[in-house]
Amino acid sequence: MSIQEEMYKAIETEIDKTVEAGKEKVIVNNDKAKKVARMLTELSVSKSDADSLVNDYISRIKNICKS
Protein backbone atom coordinates (compact mmCIF):
# COMPACT_ATOMS: atom_id res chain seq x y z
CA MET A 1 0.00 0.00 0.00
CA SER A 2 1.38 3.42 -0.92
CA ILE A 3 2.05 6.21 1.56
CA GLN A 4 -0.73 8.24 -0.05
CA GLU A 5 -3.21 5.44 0.61
CA GLU A 6 -1.99 5.10 4.21
CA MET A 7 -2.36 8.84 4.77
CA TYR A 8 -5.84 8.84 3.27
CA LYS A 9 -6.90 5.98 5.53
CA ALA A 10 -5.50 7.77 8.60
CA ILE A 11 -7.28 11.00 7.68
CA GLU A 12 -10.48 9.13 6.86
CA THR A 13 -10.34 7.44 10.28
CA GLU A 14 -9.91 10.79 12.04
CA ILE A 15 -12.85 12.24 10.10
CA ASP A 16 -15.04 9.28 11.02
CA LYS A 17 -14.07 9.59 14.70
CA THR A 18 -14.86 13.31 14.65
CA VAL A 19 -18.28 12.74 13.11
CA GLU A 20 -19.08 9.86 15.48
CA ALA A 21 -18.16 12.05 18.46
CA GLY A 22 -20.41 14.82 17.18
CA LYS A 23 -17.49 17.25 16.96
CA GLU A 24 -17.78 18.00 13.27
CA LYS A 25 -18.19 21.60 12.23
CA VAL A 26 -20.15 22.96 9.31
CA ILE A 27 -18.05 26.10 8.92
CA VAL A 28 -14.68 25.62 7.24
CA ASN A 29 -11.73 27.73 8.29
CA ASN A 30 -10.15 28.45 4.91
CA ASP A 31 -6.72 29.26 6.35
CA LYS A 32 -6.55 26.00 8.31
CA ALA A 33 -7.83 23.99 5.35
CA LYS A 34 -5.15 25.54 3.15
CA LYS A 35 -2.43 24.78 5.73
CA VAL A 36 -3.50 21.14 5.80
CA ALA A 37 -3.64 20.99 2.00
CA ARG A 38 -0.16 22.52 1.70
CA MET A 39 1.23 20.13 4.28
CA LEU A 40 -0.23 17.13 2.49
CA THR A 41 1.08 18.25 -0.90
CA GLU A 42 4.58 18.44 0.61
CA LEU A 43 4.31 14.87 1.88
CA SER A 44 7.39 12.76 1.42
CA VAL A 45 6.77 9.59 -0.53
CA SER A 46 9.75 7.64 0.75
CA LYS A 47 8.60 4.21 1.94
CA SER A 48 11.13 4.34 4.76
CA ASP A 49 9.35 7.41 6.16
CA ALA A 50 5.84 5.93 6.06
CA ASP A 51 5.33 4.95 9.70
CA SER A 52 6.69 8.13 11.22
CA LEU A 53 4.93 10.34 8.67
CA VAL A 54 1.48 8.97 9.40
CA ASN A 55 1.77 9.79 13.10
CA ASP A 56 3.52 13.10 12.49
CA TYR A 57 0.99 14.35 9.96
CA ILE A 58 -2.05 13.33 12.02
CA SER A 59 -0.53 15.16 14.99
CA ARG A 60 0.16 18.27 12.88
CA ILE A 61 -3.36 18.25 11.44
CA LYS A 62 -4.84 18.00 14.94
CA ASN A 63 -2.70 20.96 16.05
CA ILE A 64 -3.80 23.04 13.08
CA CYS A 65 -7.45 22.25 13.79
CA LYS A 66 -7.14 23.09 17.49
CA SER A 67 -5.54 26.51 16.92
PDB file of N, CA and C in Angstrom:
ATOM      1  N   MET A   1       0.849  -1.176   0.000  1.00  0.00           N
ATOM      2  CA  MET A   1       0.000   0.000   0.000  1.00  0.00           C
ATOM      3  C   MET A   1       0.894   1.237   0.000  1.00  0.00           C
ATOM      4  N   SER A   2       0.549   2.230  -0.803  1.00  0.00           N
ATOM      5  CA  SER A   2       1.384   3.422  -0.917  1.00  0.00           C
ATOM      6  C   SER A   2       1.181   4.359   0.273  1.00  0.00           C
ATOM      7  N   ILE A   3       2.138   5.243   0.457  1.00  0.00           N
ATOM      8  CA  ILE A   3       2.050   6.209   1.556  1.00  0.00           C
ATOM      9  C   ILE A   3       0.810   7.083   1.401  1.00  0.00           C
ATOM     10  N   GLN A   4       0.457   7.424   0.167  1.00  0.00           N
ATOM     11  CA  GLN A   4      -0.729   8.242  -0.046  1.00  0.00           C
ATOM     12  C   GLN A   4      -1.982   7.518   0.430  1.00  0.00           C
ATOM     13  N   GLU A   5      -2.062   6.227   0.164  1.00  0.00           N
ATOM     14  CA  GLU A   5      -3.211   5.439   0.612  1.00  0.00           C
ATOM     15  C   GLU A   5      -3.244   5.344   2.129  1.00  0.00           C
ATOM     16  N   GLU A   6      -2.075   5.171   2.747  1.00  0.00           N
ATOM     17  CA  GLU A   6      -1.995   5.102   4.209  1.00  0.00           C
ATOM     18  C   GLU A   6      -2.439   6.428   4.829  1.00  0.00           C
ATOM     19  N   MET A   7      -1.978   7.529   4.262  1.00  0.00           N
ATOM     20  CA  MET A   7      -2.359   8.843   4.774  1.00  0.00           C
ATOM     21  C   MET A   7      -3.859   9.052   4.623  1.00  0.00           C
ATOM     22  N   TYR A   8      -4.398   8.674   3.469  1.00  0.00           N
ATOM     23  CA  TYR A   8      -5.836   8.837   3.267  1.00  0.00           C
ATOM     24  C   TYR A   8      -6.620   8.046   4.305  1.00  0.00           C
ATOM     25  N   LYS A   9      -6.196   6.806   4.553  1.00  0.00           N
ATOM     26  CA  LYS A   9      -6.898   5.976   5.534  1.00  0.00           C
ATOM     27  C   LYS A   9      -6.816   6.594   6.931  1.00  0.00           C
ATOM     28  N   ALA A  10      -5.660   7.147   7.281  1.00  0.00           N
ATOM     29  CA  ALA A  10      -5.502   7.772   8.596  1.00  0.00           C
ATOM     30  C   ALA A  10      -6.395   9.012   8.713  1.00  0.00           C
ATOM     31  N   ILE A  11      -6.433   9.811   7.673  1.00  0.00           N
ATOM     32  CA  ILE A  11      -7.284  11.003   7.677  1.00  0.00           C
ATOM     33  C   ILE A  11      -8.753  10.608   7.699  1.00  0.00           C
ATOM     34  N   GLU A  12      -9.099   9.610   6.907  1.00  0.00           N
ATOM     35  CA  GLU A  12     -10.485   9.126   6.865  1.00  0.00           C
ATOM     36  C   GLU A  12     -10.926   8.631   8.248  1.00  0.00           C
ATOM     37  N   THR A  13     -10.043   7.931   8.938  1.00  0.00           N
ATOM     38  CA  THR A  13     -10.343   7.440  10.284  1.00  0.00           C
ATOM     39  C   THR A  13     -10.586   8.601  11.243  1.00  0.00           C
ATOM     40  N   GLU A  14      -9.744   9.622  11.182  1.00  0.00           N
ATOM     41  CA  GLU A  14      -9.915  10.788  12.045  1.00  0.00           C
ATOM     42  C   GLU A  14     -11.227  11.510  11.740  1.00  0.00           C
ATOM     43  N   ILE A  15     -11.580  11.608  10.477  1.00  0.00           N
ATOM     44  CA  ILE A  15     -12.848  12.243  10.097  1.00  0.00           C
ATOM     45  C   ILE A  15     -14.012  11.444  10.665  1.00  0.00           C
ATOM     46  N   ASP A  16     -13.962  10.130  10.499  1.00  0.00           N
ATOM     47  CA  ASP A  16     -15.041   9.278  11.018  1.00  0.00           C
ATOM     48  C   ASP A  16     -15.177   9.413  12.526  1.00  0.00           C
ATOM     49  N   LYS A  17     -14.039   9.436  13.246  1.00  0.00           N
ATOM     50  CA  LYS A  17     -14.066   9.589  14.701  1.00  0.00           C
ATOM     51  C   LYS A  17     -14.679  10.935  15.096  1.00  0.00           C
ATOM     52  N   THR A  18     -14.329  11.976  14.365  1.00  0.00           N
ATOM     53  CA  THR A  18     -14.855  13.310  14.650  1.00  0.00           C
ATOM     54  C   THR A  18     -16.363  13.349  14.471  1.00  0.00           C
ATOM     55  N   VAL A  19     -16.845  12.756  13.384  1.00  0.00           N
ATOM     56  CA  VAL A  19     -18.282  12.738  13.110  1.00  0.00           C
ATOM     57  C   VAL A  19     -19.011  11.900  14.159  1.00  0.00           C
ATOM     58  N   GLU A  20     -18.455  10.733  14.485  1.00  0.00           N
ATOM     59  CA  GLU A  20     -19.080   9.865  15.480  1.00  0.00           C
ATOM     60  C   GLU A  20     -19.167  10.539  16.849  1.00  0.00           C
ATOM     61  N   ALA A  21     -18.181  11.363  17.174  1.00  0.00           N
ATOM     62  CA  ALA A  21     -18.160  12.048  18.465  1.00  0.00           C
ATOM     63  C   ALA A  21     -19.031  13.308  18.456  1.00  0.00           C
ATOM     64  N   GLY A  22     -19.580  13.636  17.291  1.00  0.00           N
ATOM     65  CA  GLY A  22     -20.413  14.825  17.180  1.00  0.00           C
ATOM     66  C   GLY A  22     -19.631  16.122  17.240  1.00  0.00           C
ATOM     67  N   LYS A  23     -18.334  16.070  16.898  1.00  0.00           N
ATOM     68  CA  LYS A  23     -17.488  17.251  16.962  1.00  0.00           C
ATOM     69  C   LYS A  23     -17.251  17.895  15.601  1.00  0.00           C
ATOM     70  N   GLU A  24     -17.976  17.427  14.589  1.00  0.00           N
ATOM     71  CA  GLU A  24     -17.777  18.003  13.268  1.00  0.00           C
ATOM     72  C   GLU A  24     -18.330  19.419  13.230  1.00  0.00           C
ATOM     73  N   LYS A  25     -17.766  20.215  12.370  1.00  0.00           N
ATOM     74  CA  LYS A  25     -18.193  21.603  12.229  1.00  0.00           C
ATOM     75  C   LYS A  25     -18.637  21.833  10.790  1.00  0.00           C
ATOM     76  N   VAL A  26     -19.631  22.663  10.644  1.00  0.00           N
ATOM     77  CA  VAL A  26     -20.147  22.961   9.310  1.00  0.00           C
ATOM     78  C   VAL A  26     -19.309  24.047   8.657  1.00  0.00           C
ATOM     79  N   ILE A  27     -18.820  24.985   9.453  1.00  0.00           N
ATOM     80  CA  ILE A  27     -18.046  26.101   8.924  1.00  0.00           C
ATOM     81  C   ILE A  27     -16.602  25.656   8.715  1.00  0.00           C
ATOM     82  N   VAL A  28     -16.058  25.986   7.566  1.00  0.00           N
ATOM     83  CA  VAL A  28     -14.682  25.620   7.242  1.00  0.00           C
ATOM     84  C   VAL A  28     -13.800  26.849   7.427  1.00  0.00           C
ATOM     85  N   ASN A  29     -12.716  26.674   8.143  1.00  0.00           N
ATOM     86  CA  ASN A  29     -11.733  27.731   8.285  1.00  0.00           C
ATOM     87  C   ASN A  29     -10.791  27.605   7.086  1.00  0.00           C
ATOM     88  N   ASN A  30     -10.912  28.534   6.150  1.00  0.00           N
ATOM     89  CA  ASN A  30     -10.146  28.449   4.910  1.00  0.00           C
ATOM     90  C   ASN A  30      -8.642  28.417   5.152  1.00  0.00           C
ATOM     91  N   ASP A  31      -8.155  29.233   6.089  1.00  0.00           N
ATOM     92  CA  ASP A  31      -6.717  29.260   6.353  1.00  0.00           C
ATOM     93  C   ASP A  31      -6.206  27.913   6.855  1.00  0.00           C
ATOM     94  N   LYS A  32      -6.955  27.302   7.787  1.00  0.00           N
ATOM     95  CA  LYS A  32      -6.553  25.999   8.313  1.00  0.00           C
ATOM     96  C   LYS A  32      -6.637  24.930   7.228  1.00  0.00           C
ATOM     97  N   ALA A  33      -7.682  24.966   6.430  1.00  0.00           N
ATOM     98  CA  ALA A  33      -7.828  23.990   5.351  1.00  0.00           C
ATOM     99  C   ALA A  33      -6.675  24.109   4.360  1.00  0.00           C
ATOM    100  N   LYS A  34      -6.265  25.327   4.073  1.00  0.00           N
ATOM    101  CA  LYS A  34      -5.146  25.540   3.147  1.00  0.00           C
ATOM    102  C   LYS A  34      -3.828  25.064   3.754  1.00  0.00           C
ATOM    103  N   LYS A  35      -3.648  25.273   5.075  1.00  0.00           N
ATOM    104  CA  LYS A  35      -2.432  24.780   5.735  1.00  0.00           C
ATOM    105  C   LYS A  35      -2.349  23.261   5.636  1.00  0.00           C
ATOM    106  N   VAL A  36      -3.473  22.598   5.879  1.00  0.00           N
ATOM    107  CA  VAL A  36      -3.496  21.138   5.798  1.00  0.00           C
ATOM    108  C   VAL A  36      -3.227  20.692   4.360  1.00  0.00           C
ATOM    109  N   ALA A  37      -3.850  21.352   3.409  1.00  0.00           N
ATOM    110  CA  ALA A  37      -3.640  20.986   2.001  1.00  0.00           C
ATOM    111  C   ALA A  37      -2.182  21.172   1.601  1.00  0.00           C
ATOM    112  N   ARG A  38      -1.575  22.272   2.021  1.00  0.00           N
ATOM    113  CA  ARG A  38      -0.165  22.520   1.701  1.00  0.00           C
ATOM    114  C   ARG A  38       0.718  21.451   2.331  1.00  0.00           C
ATOM    115  N   MET A  39       0.451  21.137   3.579  1.00  0.00           N
ATOM    116  CA  MET A  39       1.233  20.134   4.282  1.00  0.00           C
ATOM    117  C   MET A  39       1.144  18.784   3.569  1.00  0.00           C
ATOM    118  N   LEU A  40      -0.050  18.420   3.149  1.00  0.00           N
ATOM    119  CA  LEU A  40      -0.227  17.126   2.489  1.00  0.00           C
ATOM    120  C   LEU A  40       0.426  17.093   1.114  1.00  0.00           C
ATOM    121  N   THR A  41       0.440  18.247   0.416  1.00  0.00           N
ATOM    122  CA  THR A  41       1.082  18.255  -0.903  1.00  0.00           C
ATOM    123  C   THR A  41       2.600  18.183  -0.789  1.00  0.00           C
ATOM    124  N   GLU A  42       3.136  18.519   0.383  1.00  0.00           N
ATOM    125  CA  GLU A  42       4.580  18.439   0.609  1.00  0.00           C
ATOM    126  C   GLU A  42       4.989  17.099   1.204  1.00  0.00           C
ATOM    127  N   LEU A  43       4.062  16.175   1.282  1.00  0.00           N
ATOM    128  CA  LEU A  43       4.305  14.871   1.881  1.00  0.00           C
ATOM    129  C   LEU A  43       5.419  14.112   1.167  1.00  0.00           C
ATOM    130  N   SER A  44       6.340  13.617   1.956  1.00  0.00           N
ATOM    131  CA  SER A  44       7.392  12.765   1.420  1.00  0.00           C
ATOM    132  C   SER A  44       6.778  11.448   0.986  1.00  0.00           C
ATOM    133  N   VAL A  45       7.291  10.866  -0.063  1.00  0.00           N
ATOM    134  CA  VAL A  45       6.765   9.590  -0.532  1.00  0.00           C
ATOM    135  C   VAL A  45       7.778   8.453  -0.355  1.00  0.00           C
ATOM    136  N   SER A  46       8.781   8.682   0.470  1.00  0.00           N
ATOM    137  CA  SER A  46       9.753   7.636   0.750  1.00  0.00           C
ATOM    138  C   SER A  46       9.114   6.559   1.617  1.00  0.00           C
ATOM    139  N   LYS A  47       9.196   5.310   1.181  1.00  0.00           N
ATOM    140  CA  LYS A  47       8.600   4.211   1.937  1.00  0.00           C
ATOM    141  C   LYS A  47       9.212   4.087   3.329  1.00  0.00           C
ATOM    142  N   SER A  48      10.479   4.449   3.458  1.00  0.00           N
ATOM    143  CA  SER A  48      11.131   4.340   4.758  1.00  0.00           C
ATOM    144  C   SER A  48      10.572   5.348   5.762  1.00  0.00           C
ATOM    145  N   ASP A  49       9.919   6.388   5.281  1.00  0.00           N
ATOM    146  CA  ASP A  49       9.347   7.410   6.161  1.00  0.00           C
ATOM    147  C   ASP A  49       7.897   7.139   6.524  1.00  0.00           C
ATOM    148  N   ALA A  50       7.285   6.131   5.969  1.00  0.00           N
ATOM    149  CA  ALA A  50       5.839   5.932   6.056  1.00  0.00           C
ATOM    150  C   ALA A  50       5.303   5.907   7.487  1.00  0.00           C
ATOM    151  N   ASP A  51       5.861   5.087   8.347  1.00  0.00           N
ATOM    152  CA  ASP A  51       5.329   4.949   9.705  1.00  0.00           C
ATOM    153  C   ASP A  51       5.396   6.257  10.488  1.00  0.00           C
ATOM    154  N   SER A  52       6.548   6.893  10.455  1.00  0.00           N
ATOM    155  CA  SER A  52       6.687   8.129  11.224  1.00  0.00           C
ATOM    156  C   SER A  52       5.860   9.254  10.623  1.00  0.00           C
ATOM    157  N   LEU A  53       5.704   9.270   9.306  1.00  0.00           N
ATOM    158  CA  LEU A  53       4.929  10.336   8.671  1.00  0.00           C
ATOM    159  C   LEU A  53       3.460  10.279   9.030  1.00  0.00           C
ATOM    160  N   VAL A  54       2.905   9.095   9.078  1.00  0.00           N
ATOM    161  CA  VAL A  54       1.477   8.965   9.399  1.00  0.00           C
ATOM    162  C   VAL A  54       1.202   9.605  10.753  1.00  0.00           C
ATOM    163  N   ASN A  55       1.967   9.235  11.763  1.00  0.00           N
ATOM    164  CA  ASN A  55       1.773   9.788  13.103  1.00  0.00           C
ATOM    165  C   ASN A  55       2.066  11.281  13.150  1.00  0.00           C
ATOM    166  N   ASP A  56       3.135  11.693  12.493  1.00  0.00           N
ATOM    167  CA  ASP A  56       3.521  13.101  12.491  1.00  0.00           C
ATOM    168  C   ASP A  56       2.456  13.971  11.833  1.00  0.00           C
ATOM    169  N   TYR A  57       1.959  13.539  10.684  1.00  0.00           N
ATOM    170  CA  TYR A  57       0.989  14.355   9.963  1.00  0.00           C
ATOM    171  C   TYR A  57      -0.360  14.405  10.676  1.00  0.00           C
ATOM    172  N   ILE A  58      -0.790  13.310  11.262  1.00  0.00           N
ATOM    173  CA  ILE A  58      -2.045  13.332  12.020  1.00  0.00           C
ATOM    174  C   ILE A  58      -1.899  14.295  13.192  1.00  0.00           C
ATOM    175  N   SER A  59      -0.774  14.262  13.872  1.00  0.00           N
ATOM    176  CA  SER A  59      -0.529  15.159  14.988  1.00  0.00           C
ATOM    177  C   SER A  59      -0.533  16.615  14.520  1.00  0.00           C
ATOM    178  N   ARG A  60       0.108  16.897  13.395  1.00  0.00           N
ATOM    179  CA  ARG A  60       0.165  18.265  12.882  1.00  0.00           C
ATOM    180  C   ARG A  60      -1.216  18.749  12.452  1.00  0.00           C
ATOM    181  N   ILE A  61      -2.010  17.879  11.846  1.00  0.00           N
ATOM    182  CA  ILE A  61      -3.356  18.254  11.438  1.00  0.00           C
ATOM    183  C   ILE A  61      -4.203  18.575  12.664  1.00  0.00           C
ATOM    184  N   LYS A  62      -4.090  17.746  13.696  1.00  0.00           N
ATOM    185  CA  LYS A  62      -4.839  18.004  14.940  1.00  0.00           C
ATOM    186  C   LYS A  62      -4.451  19.351  15.523  1.00  0.00           C
ATOM    187  N   ASN A  63      -3.151  19.673  15.519  1.00  0.00           N
ATOM    188  CA  ASN A  63      -2.697  20.957  16.053  1.00  0.00           C
ATOM    189  C   ASN A  63      -3.229  22.121  15.241  1.00  0.00           C
ATOM    190  N   ILE A  64      -3.257  21.989  13.943  1.00  0.00           N
ATOM    191  CA  ILE A  64      -3.801  23.038  13.083  1.00  0.00           C
ATOM    192  C   ILE A  64      -5.285  23.244  13.395  1.00  0.00           C
ATOM    193  N   CYS A  65      -5.999  22.164  13.559  1.00  0.00           N
ATOM    194  CA  CYS A  65      -7.446  22.246  13.795  1.00  0.00           C
ATOM    195  C   CYS A  65      -7.780  22.795  15.174  1.00  0.00           C
ATOM    196  N   LYS A  66      -6.901  22.601  16.140  1.00  0.00           N
ATOM    197  CA  LYS A  66      -7.143  23.094  17.488  1.00  0.00           C
ATOM    198  C   LYS A  66      -6.843  24.587  17.618  1.00  0.00           C
ATOM    199  N   SER A  67      -5.947  25.102  16.768  1.00  0.00           N
ATOM    200  CA  SER A  67      -5.544  26.512  16.917  1.00  0.00           C
ATOM    201  C   SER A  67      -6.548  27.457  16.341  1.00  0.00           C
TER     202      SER A  67
END
